[in-house]
Coordinates of C-alpha atoms in Angstrom, one line a residue:
X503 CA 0.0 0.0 0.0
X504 CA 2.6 2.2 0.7
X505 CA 2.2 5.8 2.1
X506 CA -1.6 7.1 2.2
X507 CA -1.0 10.7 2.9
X508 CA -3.8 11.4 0.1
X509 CA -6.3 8.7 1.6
X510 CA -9.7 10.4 3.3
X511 CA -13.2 8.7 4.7
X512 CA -15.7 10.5 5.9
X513 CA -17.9 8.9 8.7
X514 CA -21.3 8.3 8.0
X515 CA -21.7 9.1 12.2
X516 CA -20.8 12.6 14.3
X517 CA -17.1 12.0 16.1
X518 CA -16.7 13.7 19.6
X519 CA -14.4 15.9 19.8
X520 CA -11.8 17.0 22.8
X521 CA -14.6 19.4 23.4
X522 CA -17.5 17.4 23.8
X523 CA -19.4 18.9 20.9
X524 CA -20.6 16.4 18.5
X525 CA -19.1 17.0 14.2
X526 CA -19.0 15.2 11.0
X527 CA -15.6 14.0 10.6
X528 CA -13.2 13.4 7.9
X529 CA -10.0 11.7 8.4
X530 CA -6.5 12.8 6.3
X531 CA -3.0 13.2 6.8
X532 CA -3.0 9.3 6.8
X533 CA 0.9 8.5 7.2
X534 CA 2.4 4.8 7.4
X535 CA 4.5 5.2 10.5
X536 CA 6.8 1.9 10.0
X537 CA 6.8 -1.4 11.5
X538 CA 6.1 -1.4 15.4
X539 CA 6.4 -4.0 17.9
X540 CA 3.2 -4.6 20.6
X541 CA 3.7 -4.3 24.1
X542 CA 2.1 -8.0 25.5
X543 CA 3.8 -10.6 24.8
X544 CA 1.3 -13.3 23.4
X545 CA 3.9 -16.5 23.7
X546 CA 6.5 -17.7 26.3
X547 CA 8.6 -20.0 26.6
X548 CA 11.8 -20.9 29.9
X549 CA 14.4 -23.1 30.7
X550 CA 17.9 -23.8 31.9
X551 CA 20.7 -24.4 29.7
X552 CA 22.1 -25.9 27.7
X553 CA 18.7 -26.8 25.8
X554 CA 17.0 -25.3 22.9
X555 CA 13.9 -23.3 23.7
X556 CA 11.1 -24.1 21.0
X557 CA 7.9 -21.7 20.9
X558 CA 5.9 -22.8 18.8
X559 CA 2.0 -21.8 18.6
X560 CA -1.3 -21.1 16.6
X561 CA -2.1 -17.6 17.7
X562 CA -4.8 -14.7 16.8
X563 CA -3.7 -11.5 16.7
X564 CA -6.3 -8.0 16.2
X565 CA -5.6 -5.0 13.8
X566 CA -6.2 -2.0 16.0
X567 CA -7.1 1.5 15.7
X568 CA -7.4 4.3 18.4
X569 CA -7.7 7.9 18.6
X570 CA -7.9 10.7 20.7
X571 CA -11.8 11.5 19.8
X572 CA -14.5 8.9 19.2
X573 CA -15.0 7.9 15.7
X574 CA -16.4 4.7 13.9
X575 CA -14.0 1.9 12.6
X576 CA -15.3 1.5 9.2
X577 CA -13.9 5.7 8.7
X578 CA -10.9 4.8 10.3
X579 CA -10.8 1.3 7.7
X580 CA -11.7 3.9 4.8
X581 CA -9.0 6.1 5.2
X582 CA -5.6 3.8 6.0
X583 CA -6.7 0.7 3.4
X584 CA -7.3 -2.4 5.5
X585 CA -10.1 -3.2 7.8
X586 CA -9.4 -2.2 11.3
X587 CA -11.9 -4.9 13.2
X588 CA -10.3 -7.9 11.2
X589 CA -7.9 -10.7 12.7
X590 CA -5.2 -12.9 12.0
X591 CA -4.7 -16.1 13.1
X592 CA -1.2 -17.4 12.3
X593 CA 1.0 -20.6 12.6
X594 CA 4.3 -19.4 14.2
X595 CA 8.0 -21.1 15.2
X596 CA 10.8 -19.6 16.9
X597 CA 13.7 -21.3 18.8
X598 CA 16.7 -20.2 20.1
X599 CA 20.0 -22.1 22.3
X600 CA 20.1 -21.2 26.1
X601 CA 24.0 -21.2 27.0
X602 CA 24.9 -23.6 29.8
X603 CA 24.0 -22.9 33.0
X604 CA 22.1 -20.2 32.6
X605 CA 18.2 -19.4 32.6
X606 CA 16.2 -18.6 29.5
X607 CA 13.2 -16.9 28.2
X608 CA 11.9 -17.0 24.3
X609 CA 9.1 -14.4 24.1
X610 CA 6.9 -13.4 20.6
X611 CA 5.6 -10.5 20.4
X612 CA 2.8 -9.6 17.6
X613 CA 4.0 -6.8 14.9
X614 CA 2.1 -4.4 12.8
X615 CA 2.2 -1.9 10.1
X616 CA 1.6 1.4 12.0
X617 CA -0.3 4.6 10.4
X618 CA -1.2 7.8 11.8
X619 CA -3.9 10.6 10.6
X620 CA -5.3 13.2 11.3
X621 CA -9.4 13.9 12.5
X622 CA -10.9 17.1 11.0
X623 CA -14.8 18.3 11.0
X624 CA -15.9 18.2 7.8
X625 CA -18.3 21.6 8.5
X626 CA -15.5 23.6 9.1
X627 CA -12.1 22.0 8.2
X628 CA -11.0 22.5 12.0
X629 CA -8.8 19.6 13.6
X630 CA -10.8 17.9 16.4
X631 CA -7.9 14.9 16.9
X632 CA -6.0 12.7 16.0
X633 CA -5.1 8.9 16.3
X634 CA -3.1 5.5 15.1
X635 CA -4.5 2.2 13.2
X636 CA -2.4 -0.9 13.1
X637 CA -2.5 -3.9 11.0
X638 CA -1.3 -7.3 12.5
X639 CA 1.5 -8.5 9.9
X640 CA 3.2 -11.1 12.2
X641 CA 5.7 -11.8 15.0
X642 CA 8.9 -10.7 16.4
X643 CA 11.0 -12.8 19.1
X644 CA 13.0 -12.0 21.9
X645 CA 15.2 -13.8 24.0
X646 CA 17.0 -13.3 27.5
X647 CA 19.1 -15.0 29.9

């Protein structure tokens, strides 16, 4: 998809904005932000070396969207290209050699494609907010001792 900066939706609903007055929105500026990483981990795995630590798992991950004033997921979908409600459920495999003697952790973490716009009323052209969507692309792993 690449960048979206000329991407715009319109809600077919009023968004509230930061001060509480109820507008037609329209949703621009739409910028793809990178790859970013979530903060929960949704797999573990531990042991003591020496032993290879093996996570593997069937796991569902959300696309996401948030902003800083209300405003319905189907403008938000509209705007940045993919469906923000959808998820994906996805076979994954990591593993990763724990030295000997020591204690280790194999986490996965779910990644995204991260994009940013911008909320404006569409009486007016004023900003009213702002906010991020973020489609579930995979995994990322992580390992300590």
């Amino acid at each position: 998809m690449g960048t979206a900066g000329e991407a715009q939706a319109v809600s077919k609903r009023a968004c509230l904005s930061m001060k509480g007055h109820f507008v037609y929105c329209k949703l621009k500026n739409v910028k793809y932000e990178g790859v970013v990483q979530g903060k929960k981990t949704i797999a573990i795995v531990q042991g003591r070396g020496p032993m290879t630590l093996t996570l593997t798992s069937i796991e569902t991950v959300s696309n996401t969207k948030s902003s800083t004033v209300t405003v319905t997921a189907g403008a938000v979908s509209g705007a940045v290209g993919f469906d923000v409600t959808k998820s994906r459920t996805k076979s994954m495999s990591g593993s990763w050699n724990v030295p000997k003697g020591k204690f280790g952790t194999l986490k996965a973490y779910p990644l995204y494609k991260s994009y940013s716009f911008k909320i404006y009323s569409k009486l007016d052209g004023s900003y009213v907010g702002k906010g991020t969507a973020r489609k579930a692309i995979g995994y990322r792993y992580k390992h300590s001792v």
